[in-house]
Structures are given as C-alpha cells and as structure tokens.
Amino acid sequence: MATDATPLDDDLVILLPAQVAEIFRCSEWWIKEQARKERIPYCKAGGSYKFSRQHVKEIARIFSHDAATPAPANPGRPSKVPRKPRRTTVAPSSESVQLVARIPRRAQAARQQAA
C-alpha cells in the first residue's frame, strides 16, 4: 500500500482513509466509521473508501464550528429524536386488588399425589 497520494491528473488526487485521518489528526477507524454512516462524503471503489481533495474540504466544512454559520451536526438526519413521554406514577387507590402468588407446579403436584 502506497503512503503517498496517487495523482491521476492535476485536478484529481485520491487519498486513503489513513491519509485523511493524518490530515485531521484522528484515527483511521473514525474516518471509515463516518463514511460508513454516510456522515462524510467519500468514493468507494474496489471495496475500500477513497477520498478526493474536494471530499477533504467538505469534511472540514461539515465539522467546522464557526459561530457565524453553524454546520449541521448530522447532515441528512433529524436533529432531535422523538422520545416517548415519561411514565407517570399512579397513586394507589382504595380499589387496588391484592395480588396473590400462584402455587408452583411441583407443590401442586405434591398436594394432588398426597390427597
């Protein structure tokens, strides 16, 4: 595996996940995971992730934290996940039924044999 970018022409340079991780100073696993979850742009040729210079610029834009123009946290995903309402506790009423434990099957069988 080559460690340098492979130039195809002046405009197109293909980078591997390890090279992109080195640029962003993060792990190669993180880059692959973000691509797998489609949070960052990529090209998948030959069964592996590939990145162009344009992809790297877009990744930097997606994850930049500029106060003037905030980037979306998860592009293409809803910002908030709808949650179920919390369960409300019901105060015991005077009409509550007392629960009675069931007799285990072995004990029932022993009673029937003894009788």
Short mmCIF file of C-alpha atoms in Angstrom, two decimals:
data_model
loop_
_atom_site.label_atom_id
_atom_site.label_comp_id
_atom_site.label_asym_id
_atom_site.label_seq_id
_atom_site.Cartn_x
_atom_site.Cartn_y
_atom_site.Cartn_z
CA MET A 1 0.00 0.00 0.00
CA ALA A 2 1.45 3.35 -1.01
CA THR A 3 1.78 6.07 1.60
CA ASP A 4 1.65 8.94 -0.88
CA ALA A 5 -1.45 10.17 -2.68
CA THR A 6 -1.89 8.72 -6.15
CA PRO A 7 -2.23 11.54 -8.71
CA LEU A 8 -4.43 10.73 -11.69
CA ASP A 9 -4.22 14.23 -13.17
CA ASP A 10 -3.64 17.76 -11.86
CA ASP A 11 -7.19 18.14 -10.50
CA LEU A 12 -7.83 14.70 -9.01
CA VAL A 13 -5.82 13.20 -6.15
CA ILE A 14 -7.07 10.09 -4.35
CA LEU A 15 -6.44 9.81 -0.62
CA LEU A 16 -6.82 6.72 1.53
CA PRO A 17 -8.56 6.75 4.94
CA ALA A 18 -5.19 6.63 6.72
CA GLN A 19 -4.06 9.76 4.86
CA VAL A 20 -7.31 11.61 5.61
CA ALA A 21 -7.00 10.58 9.27
CA GLU A 22 -3.49 12.00 9.31
CA ILE A 23 -4.77 15.31 7.90
CA PHE A 24 -7.49 15.59 10.56
CA ARG A 25 -5.32 14.04 13.31
CA CYS A 26 -7.86 11.36 14.15
CA SER A 27 -7.98 7.59 13.81
CA GLU A 28 -8.41 5.79 10.53
CA TRP A 29 -11.27 3.87 12.17
CA TRP A 30 -13.13 7.14 12.85
CA ILE A 31 -12.84 8.22 9.21
CA LYS A 32 -14.12 4.84 7.99
CA GLU A 33 -16.96 4.86 10.54
CA GLN A 34 -18.09 8.35 9.48
CA ALA A 35 -18.03 7.24 5.83
CA ARG A 36 -19.91 4.04 6.66
CA LYS A 37 -22.62 6.05 8.42
CA GLU A 38 -22.64 8.44 5.43
CA ARG A 39 -21.80 11.47 7.57
CA ILE A 40 -18.91 12.46 5.30
CA PRO A 41 -18.50 12.37 1.51
CA TYR A 42 -16.42 9.56 0.02
CA CYS A 43 -15.94 7.36 -3.01
CA LYS A 44 -15.99 3.59 -2.60
CA ALA A 45 -14.04 1.93 -5.37
CA GLY A 46 -12.68 -1.58 -5.19
CA GLY A 47 -14.39 -2.20 -1.86
CA SER A 48 -12.47 0.46 0.08
CA TYR A 49 -13.08 4.09 0.93
CA LYS A 50 -11.31 6.72 -1.18
CA PHE A 51 -11.33 10.49 -0.75
CA SER A 52 -10.60 13.37 -3.12
CA ARG A 53 -9.28 16.79 -2.14
CA GLN A 54 -12.82 18.10 -2.59
CA HIS A 55 -14.08 15.45 -0.14
CA VAL A 56 -11.48 16.53 2.43
CA LYS A 57 -12.54 20.18 2.06
CA GLU A 58 -16.19 19.19 2.51
CA ILE A 59 -15.36 17.09 5.60
CA ALA A 60 -13.59 20.11 7.09
CA ARG A 61 -16.62 22.27 6.35
CA ILE A 62 -19.05 19.77 7.88
CA PHE A 63 -17.12 19.51 11.13
CA SER A 64 -16.08 23.16 11.46
CA HIS A 65 -17.55 25.07 14.40
CA ASP A 66 -17.89 28.61 13.15
CA ALA A 67 -20.12 30.72 15.40
CA ALA A 68 -21.42 32.74 12.43
CA THR A 69 -22.55 29.77 10.32
CA PRO A 70 -23.02 26.55 12.31
CA ALA A 71 -22.67 23.34 10.33
CA PRO A 72 -25.34 20.66 10.79
CA ALA A 73 -24.43 18.14 13.50
CA ASN A 74 -25.63 15.14 11.49
CA PRO A 75 -26.24 16.03 7.85
CA GLY A 76 -29.22 14.19 6.44
CA ARG A 77 -30.53 13.14 9.85
CA PRO A 78 -33.14 14.70 12.11
CA SER A 79 -31.68 16.99 14.76
CA LYS A 80 -33.84 15.64 17.57
CA VAL A 81 -35.05 12.12 18.12
CA PRO A 82 -38.69 11.99 19.25
CA ARG A 83 -38.92 10.46 22.69
CA LYS A 84 -41.70 8.66 24.46
CA PRO A 85 -43.38 10.61 27.22
CA ARG A 86 -42.28 9.65 30.71
CA ARG A 87 -44.36 7.21 32.65
CA THR A 88 -46.42 8.84 35.32
CA THR A 89 -46.71 7.08 38.64
CA VAL A 90 -50.24 6.29 39.66
CA ALA A 91 -51.10 6.79 43.29
CA PRO A 92 -52.55 3.63 44.86
CA SER A 93 -56.29 3.86 45.26
CA SER A 94 -58.59 2.18 47.73
CA GLU A 95 -59.80 -0.04 44.89
CA SER A 96 -56.41 -1.74 44.50
CA VAL A 97 -56.51 -5.52 44.26
CA GLN A 98 -54.17 -7.55 46.46
CA LEU A 99 -52.09 -9.86 44.29
CA VAL A 100 -51.75 -13.47 45.37
CA ALA A 101 -48.79 -15.62 44.37
CA ARG A 102 -49.51 -18.71 42.32
CA ILE A 103 -48.61 -22.07 43.87
CA PRO A 104 -45.66 -23.64 41.99
CA ARG A 105 -46.44 -26.68 39.80
CA ARG A 106 -44.28 -29.01 41.89
CA ALA A 107 -46.15 -28.03 45.03
CA GLN A 108 -49.50 -28.51 43.25
CA ALA A 109 -48.40 -31.94 42.00
CA ALA A 110 -47.23 -32.94 45.50
CA ARG A 111 -50.59 -31.91 47.00
CA GLN A 112 -52.51 -33.89 44.38
CA GLN A 113 -50.40 -37.03 44.98
CA ALA A 114 -50.81 -36.73 48.76
CA ALA A 115 -54.58 -36.43 48.51
#
